[in-house]
Coordinates of C-alpha atoms in Angstrom, one line a residue:
X135 CA 5.4 1.2 -22.5
X136 CA 3.6 -1.2 -20.0
X137 CA 4.5 -0.9 -16.2
X138 CA 3.0 -3.3 -13.7
X139 CA 5.2 -2.3 -10.9
X140 CA 6.8 0.7 -9.2
X141 CA 8.3 1.6 -6.1
X142 CA 7.7 5.0 -4.8
X143 CA 7.8 7.3 -1.5
X144 CA 4.7 9.2 0.1
X145 CA 4.6 11.8 2.7
X146 CA 1.5 13.2 4.3
X147 CA 1.6 16.8 5.5
X148 CA 2.8 18.2 9.1
X149 CA 0.4 19.8 11.0
X150 CA 1.1 23.6 11.5
X151 CA 2.2 24.6 15.2
X152 CA 0.0 26.6 17.3
X153 CA 0.6 30.4 18.1
X154 CA 1.7 31.9 21.1
X155 CA 0.5 35.6 21.1
X156 CA -1.6 37.8 23.6
X157 CA -4.0 40.5 22.9
X158 CA -2.7 43.9 22.7
X159 CA -5.7 46.4 22.7
X160 CA -6.3 50.1 23.9
X161 CA -7.7 50.3 27.6
X162 CA -6.8 46.2 27.8
X163 CA -3.4 46.3 29.4
X164 CA -3.2 42.8 30.2
X165 CA -4.9 41.0 27.5
X166 CA -5.2 37.2 27.7
X167 CA -3.7 34.7 25.2
X168 CA -5.0 34.9 21.7
X169 CA -2.7 32.5 19.8
X170 CA -4.6 30.7 17.1
X171 CA -4.3 26.6 16.1
X172 CA -2.3 25.4 13.2
X173 CA -3.6 24.1 10.3
X174 CA -4.2 20.3 9.4
X175 CA -1.3 18.7 7.1
X176 CA -2.6 17.2 3.7
X177 CA -3.6 13.5 3.4
X178 CA -1.9 11.0 0.9
X179 CA -5.1 9.6 -1.2
X180 CA -5.1 6.7 -3.6
X181 CA -8.1 6.5 -6.1
X182 CA -9.1 4.2 -8.7
X183 CA -9.2 5.6 -12.3
X184 CA -10.9 3.0 -14.7
X185 CA -9.0 4.7 -17.6
X186 CA -5.6 3.5 -16.6
X187 CA -4.4 0.3 -17.1
X188 CA -0.6 0.8 -16.1
X189 CA 1.7 2.2 -13.7
X190 CA 3.9 4.1 -16.1
X191 CA 3.6 7.5 -14.6
X192 CA 5.0 6.0 -11.3
X193 CA 8.1 5.4 -13.0
X194 CA 9.1 8.9 -13.9
X195 CA 7.9 10.3 -10.3
X196 CA 8.9 8.5 -7.7
X197 CA 8.5 11.0 -4.5
X198 CA 4.8 12.4 -3.5
X199 CA 4.3 14.7 -0.5
X200 CA 1.0 16.3 0.6
X201 CA 1.2 20.1 1.8
X202 CA 2.0 21.2 5.3
X203 CA -0.4 23.0 7.3
X204 CA 0.4 26.4 8.1
X205 CA 1.3 27.6 11.6
X206 CA -1.6 29.7 13.7
X207 CA -1.5 33.3 14.1
X208 CA -2.4 35.9 16.6
X209 CA -6.1 37.2 17.1
X210 CA -7.2 33.4 17.2
X211 CA -6.5 33.2 13.4
X212 CA -6.0 29.4 12.4
X213 CA -3.5 28.2 10.0
X214 CA -4.7 27.1 6.4
X215 CA -4.8 23.1 5.9
X216 CA -2.3 21.7 3.9
X217 CA -3.2 20.5 0.5
X218 CA -4.3 16.7 -0.2
X219 CA -2.2 14.7 -2.8
X220 CA -4.5 12.3 -4.8
X221 CA -2.7 9.5 -6.7
X222 CA -4.7 7.7 -9.3
X223 CA -3.9 4.0 -10.0
X224 CA -5.5 1.3 -12.4
X225 CA -8.1 -0.9 -11.0
X226 CA -6.4 -4.0 -9.6
X227 CA -3.3 -2.1 -8.0
X228 CA -2.3 -3.8 -4.8
X229 CA -0.4 -1.1 -2.6
X230 CA 2.2 -2.7 -0.1
X231 CA 5.0 -1.6 2.2
X232 CA 8.0 -1.9 0.6
X233 CA 10.5 -3.5 2.8
X234 CA 8.2 -6.0 4.3
X235 CA 6.0 -6.6 1.3
X236 CA 3.0 -6.7 3.5
X237 CA -0.3 -5.5 1.7
X238 CA -1.9 -2.2 2.8
X239 CA -4.8 -2.1 0.5
X240 CA -6.0 -3.9 -2.8
X241 CA -7.5 -1.4 -5.0
X242 CA -10.4 -3.7 -6.3
X243 CA -13.8 -4.3 -6.0
X244 CA -15.5 -1.6 -3.4
X245 CA -12.2 -0.2 -2.7
X246 CA -12.4 2.7 -4.8
X247 CA -10.7 5.5 -2.7
X248 CA -8.5 5.4 0.3
X249 CA -6.8 7.9 2.4
X250 CA -3.6 6.0 3.1
X251 CA -1.6 8.3 5.3
X252 CA -3.5 11.2 7.0
X253 CA -1.9 14.6 7.7
X254 CA -0.7 15.8 11.2
X255 CA -3.0 17.4 13.0
X256 CA -2.6 21.2 13.8
X257 CA -1.2 22.1 17.0
X258 CA -3.6 24.2 19.6
X259 CA -2.6 27.8 20.1
X260 CA -1.9 28.9 23.6
X261 CA -5.5 30.2 23.9
X262 CA -6.4 26.8 24.8
X263 CA -4.3 26.5 28.0
X264 CA -5.0 29.5 29.9
X265 CA -6.4 28.3 33.7
X266 CA -7.1 30.2 36.6
X267 CA -3.5 29.3 37.8
X268 CA -1.8 29.9 34.6
X269 CA -3.3 33.0 32.8
X270 CA -0.6 33.9 30.4
X271 CA 0.8 30.2 29.0
X272 CA 3.9 30.9 26.9
X273 CA 3.6 27.6 25.3
X274 CA 1.5 26.4 22.3
X275 CA 1.1 22.7 21.1
X276 CA 3.4 21.8 18.1
X277 CA 1.6 20.2 15.1
X278 CA 1.6 16.4 14.9
X279 CA 4.7 15.3 12.6
X280 CA 3.9 14.0 8.9
X281 CA 3.7 10.3 8.3
X282 CA 6.0 8.6 5.5
X283 CA 6.2 5.4 3.7
X284 CA 7.9 3.4 0.9
X285 CA 5.7 1.8 -1.2
X286 CA 5.5 -1.1 -3.9
X287 CA 2.8 -0.8 -6.2
X288 CA 2.0 -4.1 -7.9
X289 CA -0.8 -4.1 -10.8
X290 CA -2.4 -7.6 -10.7
X291 CA -4.8 -7.9 -13.7
X292 CA -8.4 -8.5 -12.8
X293 CA -9.6 -11.1 -15.3
X294 CA -12.1 -14.0 -15.0
X295 CA -9.9 -16.3 -16.9
X296 CA -6.1 -16.6 -17.5
X297 CA -4.3 -18.0 -20.6
X298 CA -1.3 -20.0 -19.7
X299 CA 1.1 -22.0 -21.6
X300 CA 4.7 -22.1 -23.0
X301 CA 5.9 -19.5 -25.7
X302 CA 4.6 -20.0 -29.2
X303 CA 1.5 -22.1 -28.3
X304 CA -0.8 -19.7 -29.8
X305 CA -2.2 -17.8 -26.7
X306 CA -2.0 -14.5 -28.6
X307 CA -3.9 -15.8 -31.7
X308 CA -6.4 -17.5 -29.7
X309 CA -6.8 -14.2 -27.5
X310 CA -7.4 -12.2 -30.8
X311 CA -10.0 -14.6 -32.2
X312 CA -12.4 -14.7 -29.2
X313 CA -11.9 -11.1 -27.9
X314 CA -11.7 -7.5 -29.0
X315 CA -8.1 -7.4 -27.9
X316 CA -5.4 -6.9 -30.8
X317 CA -2.2 -8.6 -29.4
X318 CA 0.9 -8.4 -31.4
X319 CA 1.2 -11.8 -33.1
X320 CA 4.7 -13.1 -33.9
X321 CA 6.9 -16.3 -33.9
X322 CA 9.0 -15.2 -31.2
X323 CA 10.7 -17.5 -28.5
X324 CA 11.0 -14.7 -25.9
X325 CA 6.9 -14.5 -25.7
X326 CA 4.3 -11.6 -25.3
X327 CA 6.2 -9.2 -22.8
X328 CA 3.0 -7.3 -21.7
X329 CA -0.5 -9.1 -20.3
X330 CA -3.5 -8.5 -23.0
X331 CA -6.9 -8.3 -21.7
X332 CA -10.0 -8.8 -23.6
X333 CA -13.9 -9.4 -23.3
X334 CA -15.4 -12.7 -24.5
X335 CA -19.0 -12.0 -25.7
X336 CA -21.4 -15.0 -25.9
X337 CA -24.7 -15.4 -27.7
X338 CA -27.3 -16.0 -25.0
X339 CA -24.9 -15.7 -22.0
X340 CA -22.9 -13.0 -20.1
X341 CA -19.5 -12.3 -21.4
X342 CA -16.2 -12.8 -19.1
X343 CA -12.8 -11.2 -19.1
X344 CA -9.9 -13.3 -20.4
X345 CA -6.2 -12.4 -20.0
X346 CA -3.2 -13.6 -22.0
X347 CA -0.7 -14.0 -19.2
X348 CA 2.9 -13.7 -20.9
X349 CA 3.9 -17.1 -21.7
X350 CA 6.3 -18.9 -18.7
X351 CA 9.5 -20.7 -19.1
X352 CA 10.7 -23.4 -16.9
X353 CA 12.1 -21.6 -13.6
X354 CA 9.8 -18.9 -13.7
X355 CA 8.5 -19.3 -10.2
X356 CA 12.0 -18.8 -9.2
X357 CA 12.1 -15.4 -11.0
X358 CA 14.2 -16.8 -14.3
X359 CA 13.5 -14.8 -17.1
X360 CA 10.4 -12.4 -16.1
X361 CA 8.9 -15.2 -14.1
X362 CA 7.7 -13.3 -11.2
X363 CA 6.5 -10.3 -13.5
X364 CA 4.2 -12.7 -15.6
X365 CA 2.8 -14.8 -12.7
X366 CA 1.7 -11.9 -10.6
X367 CA -1.1 -11.4 -13.2
X368 CA -2.7 -14.9 -12.7
X369 CA -3.2 -14.5 -8.8
X370 CA -7.0 -13.2 -9.5
X371 CA -8.1 -15.5 -12.4
X372 CA -10.7 -18.0 -11.2
X373 CA -10.4 -20.2 -14.3
X374 CA -7.0 -21.4 -16.2
X375 CA -7.2 -22.2 -20.0
X376 CA -3.8 -24.0 -20.2
X377 CA -3.0 -23.8 -24.1
X378 CA -0.8 -26.7 -25.3
X379 CA 0.6 -27.1 -28.6
X380 CA -0.9 -30.4 -29.6
X381 CA 0.9 -30.5 -33.0
X382 CA 4.3 -30.7 -31.6
X383 CA 5.2 -27.8 -33.8
X384 CA 8.3 -27.0 -31.8
X385 CA 9.5 -30.4 -31.0
X386 CA 8.3 -30.6 -27.6
X387 CA 6.3 -33.2 -25.8
X388 CA 2.7 -31.5 -25.0
X389 CA 2.2 -33.6 -22.0
X390 CA 5.4 -32.7 -20.6
X391 CA 4.9 -29.0 -21.5
X392 CA 1.7 -29.0 -19.5
X393 CA 3.5 -30.7 -16.5
X394 CA 6.2 -28.0 -16.6
X395 CA 3.8 -25.1 -16.5
X396 CA 1.7 -26.6 -13.6
X397 CA 5.2 -27.1 -11.7
X398 CA 5.5 -23.5 -12.0
X399 CA 2.2 -22.4 -10.7
X400 CA 2.5 -24.8 -7.8
X401 CA 6.0 -23.5 -7.1
X402 CA 4.6 -19.6 -7.2
X403 CA 1.4 -20.1 -5.3
X404 CA -0.3 -23.7 -4.6
X405 CA -3.4 -21.9 -4.5
X406 CA -3.3 -21.1 -8.1
X407 CA -2.3 -24.5 -9.1
X408 CA -5.5 -25.8 -7.5
X409 CA -7.8 -23.4 -9.3
X410 CA -10.1 -25.2 -12.1
X411 CA -8.0 -25.6 -15.2
X412 CA -9.2 -26.7 -18.6
X413 CA -6.8 -27.9 -21.6
X414 CA -6.8 -26.2 -24.9
X415 CA -5.2 -28.5 -27.3
X416 CA -4.3 -26.0 -30.1
X417 CA -3.0 -26.4 -33.6
X418 CA -5.1 -29.1 -34.6
X419 CA -5.1 -27.6 -38.1
X420 CA -1.5 -28.6 -38.3
X421 CA -2.1 -32.3 -37.2
X422 CA -2.5 -34.4 -40.4
X423 CA -3.7 -37.7 -38.5
X424 CA -5.7 -36.8 -35.5
X425 CA -6.0 -40.4 -34.7
X426 CA -2.3 -40.9 -34.7
X427 CA -1.2 -37.8 -32.6
X428 CA -0.7 -36.8 -29.3
X429 CA -4.3 -35.6 -28.7
X430 CA -5.0 -39.1 -27.3
X431 CA -2.1 -39.0 -25.0
X432 CA -3.0 -35.8 -23.5
X433 CA -6.8 -36.8 -23.0
X434 CA -5.4 -40.1 -21.4
X435 CA -3.3 -38.2 -19.2
X436 CA -5.3 -35.5 -17.6
X437 CA -9.2 -35.9 -18.5
X438 CA -8.9 -38.8 -15.7
X439 CA -7.8 -36.3 -13.3
X440 CA -11.0 -34.2 -14.0
X441 CA -9.4 -31.7 -16.5
X442 CA -11.4 -31.8 -19.8
X443 CA -9.2 -31.6 -22.9
X444 CA -10.8 -29.4 -26.1
X445 CA -9.1 -29.9 -29.2
X446 CA -9.0 -26.4 -31.0
X447 CA -7.5 -24.7 -33.7
X448 CA -6.9 -20.8 -32.9
X449 CA -6.2 -20.0 -36.5
X450 CA -9.5 -21.6 -38.0
X451 CA -11.8 -21.3 -34.8
X452 CA -12.6 -25.3 -34.7
X453 CA -13.5 -26.2 -31.5
X454 CA -13.2 -22.8 -30.1
X455 CA -16.8 -22.0 -29.2
X456 CA -17.1 -25.3 -27.3
X457 CA -14.4 -24.4 -25.1
X458 CA -15.7 -20.7 -24.3
X459 CA -19.3 -22.2 -23.4
X460 CA -17.5 -24.7 -21.2
X461 CA -15.5 -22.1 -19.4
X462 CA -18.5 -19.9 -19.0
X463 CA -20.3 -22.7 -17.1
X464 CA -17.4 -23.1 -14.9
X465 CA -17.5 -19.5 -14.2
X466 CA -21.3 -19.8 -13.5
X467 CA -20.6 -22.3 -11.0
X468 CA -17.9 -20.4 -9.1
X469 CA -19.7 -17.1 -8.9
X470 CA -19.2 -13.6 -9.3
X471 CA -16.5 -12.8 -6.3
X472 CA -13.6 -11.0 -7.3
X473 CA -10.3 -12.0 -5.6
X474 CA -9.3 -9.1 -3.4
X475 CA -6.0 -9.6 -1.4
X476 CA -6.7 -8.7 2.6
X477 CA -4.8 -5.9 4.3
X478 CA -1.7 -7.2 6.3
X479 CA -0.2 -3.8 7.5
X480 CA -2.0 -0.6 8.9
X481 CA -0.2 2.4 8.6
X482 CA -2.0 4.7 11.0
X483 CA -1.4 2.0 13.6
X484 CA 2.2 1.4 13.2
X485 CA 3.0 5.1 12.3
X486 CA 1.1 6.8 15.0
X487 CA 2.9 9.4 16.9
X488 CA 3.2 9.7 20.6
X489 CA 1.5 12.3 22.9
X490 CA 3.1 15.6 22.0
X491 CA 1.0 18.3 24.5
X492 CA 3.4 21.2 25.0
X493 CA 5.6 22.6 27.8
X494 CA 8.1 25.1 28.3
X495 CA 11.7 25.2 30.0
X496 CA 12.7 28.9 31.0
X497 CA 15.0 30.6 33.4
X498 CA 13.3 33.1 35.8
X499 CA 15.8 35.9 36.4
X500 CA 14.0 37.5 39.4
X501 CA 13.6 34.3 41.3
X502 CA 16.8 32.7 40.3
X503 CA 14.9 29.6 39.5
X504 CA 14.5 27.2 36.4
X505 CA 10.6 27.0 35.6
X506 CA 8.9 24.2 33.9
X507 CA 5.6 24.0 33.0
X508 CA 2.8 23.1 30.7
X509 CA -0.3 20.8 30.4
X510 CA 2.0 17.7 29.8
X511 CA 3.9 18.3 33.0
X512 CA 0.7 19.2 34.9
X513 CA -0.8 15.9 33.9
X514 CA 2.2 13.9 34.9
X515 CA 2.1 15.3 38.4
X516 CA -1.5 14.6 38.7
X517 CA -1.0 10.8 38.6
X518 CA 2.5 10.5 40.1
X519 CA 3.1 10.3 44.0
X520 CA 6.3 12.2 44.7
X521 CA 6.4 11.2 48.3
X522 CA 7.0 7.7 47.3
X523 CA 10.7 6.1 45.8
X524 CA 9.0 4.7 42.7
X525 CA 6.9 7.7 42.2
X526 CA 9.8 10.1 42.5
X527 CA 12.0 7.6 40.3
X528 CA 9.3 7.3 37.5
X529 CA 9.3 11.5 37.7
X530 CA 13.2 11.4 37.2
X531 CA 12.6 9.2 34.3
X532 CA 9.8 11.1 32.9
X533 CA 12.0 14.4 33.1
X534 CA 14.9 12.5 31.1
X535 CA 12.8 10.7 28.5
X536 CA 10.6 14.0 27.6
X537 CA 13.8 15.8 26.9
X538 CA 13.4 18.3 30.1
X539 CA 16.8 17.7 31.4
X540 CA 18.3 18.5 27.9
X541 CA 16.5 21.6 28.0
X542 CA 17.8 22.4 31.2
X543 CA 21.3 21.6 30.3
X544 CA 21.1 23.8 27.2
X545 CA 20.2 26.7 29.6
X546 CA 23.4 25.8 31.4
X547 CA 21.8 24.8 34.6
X548 CA 24.5 24.0 37.3
X549 CA 24.5 21.5 40.3
X550 CA 22.4 23.0 43.1
X551 CA 20.3 25.0 40.9
X552 CA 16.5 25.2 42.0
X553 CA 13.8 24.0 39.3
X554 CA 10.4 25.1 40.1
X555 CA 7.4 22.8 38.6
X556 CA 4.0 23.6 39.7
X557 CA 4.7 24.2 43.2
X558 CA 7.4 21.6 43.8
X559 CA 10.9 23.2 44.1
X560 CA 13.9 20.7 43.2
X561 CA 17.4 20.9 43.6
X562 CA 19.4 19.7 40.5
X563 CA 22.2 17.5 40.5
X564 CA 23.8 15.8 37.5

C-alpha cells in the first residue's frame, strides 16, 4: 500500500528534576548540599532513509515519544539522559505543523537529518545554589518540560519531470516504455492511484527522473476525487510533459482536455501552471489519416504560445526519443536545483518554555513566619525598588503570577501573618 500523507503526534523528553540532598559523613556534622543534576530529555529526530518511498509506517503508529531524563540523586550523581527517538522518512517528505499547515522542514536536498524537538534540559541540583548567605538551600531546579507537536507529513515526489493528463491517455504506458518503472496498465477510468517514478537513460546524455502523476479529473484542484493527493506530487517538477489522446479514442476533444488539466494546475498553484511544458500527442498509432486529424488543431492552438507539440506513440515508440531529448535540453537550461519548500514554523522559538529557576515557600515554626526563598526570588529583588509605588506593585504581581501566593494560601496563611523574603518582612492581607 502506498501512503503519501500521515498525521502524527511527537513529544520530546522532559528534563529530569534536580535533587535536594546534603552530605552525611562521619566527622562532618554539617555537610554541604550535594544534590545532583537531572538528566536531559531525549530529542525527536527526523532522518532521511533512501530505502523508503512511502509513509505507510506512520499509518499504523501515530504517537512517538522520546525518553524523559532521570532525576538527579545524592552525592552529586547526575540523572541519565532520556533516549532520543529517531523517525525515518523517505526523501522528499515535507514536515508541517498540523493545525496551521506551515512548513517546519523539507527533508530534501542537503536536509538529511534534523532535531525537530529538543528534549528538556535537566534541572540543577541544590549544590549549585549554595551561597555565603544560603549555605543549606532546600530547593533544586525542576527539569525543563517536554515539547509536543501534532505534525502532518506529506511526501512530495522528487522528480525532474512530471507527466500529467486525463485518465487513459497513456501516461503509464509511456513511463513503462521510457524508464525502468513497471506501473500497472489497464483501461481504468479511475486512473493510476499511486505516483510511479522512473529514471530515463539517454545515450550520450545525463538521465533524469520522471514521475507519472496520477491522472487528474476536472475539479481536482478543489479536492474532487483525489485531487489534492495527486497534485501534491507535481510541486517539485521542473518540466511538465502533458500527454493527450490525440486520436480521441475516449470521444473527447484533445484541445479541451489540455485546457481542462491546465486550469486545474492553475487553480491549485499558479507557479506550477507557469512551468515549462511540452505536449506529447499520444496514440498516433490509432490515427488512420494523420493529415485529417486533431494533431493539426493541437499544434495550431499551442505552438504559437511557445508550447511544442510532439506526435508520439507510447505503444510503438514512434516519436518518443525526439521528445525525451527535447525535454533533456529543457532541463539543461533550467539547471539542477531541487525545489525545496522554505520553513515557515520554528518549533524551538514557538514552544520555548519560560524561566523556571527554583524557589521554596515554607513555614518557620520557630519564628512563626512564612519564608520565601530561592534564586528566582533573589534575582527579582535585585532589580525591583520596593520603596516606589510602581516597584511594589510589580512585586505584588510577581508573587501572584509566579504562583507564590497560591502556595502561601495552600499553607493556610491568614491575614496579618508575616512573610519573610531575604531580609524583607511583609504582613499578608488578601
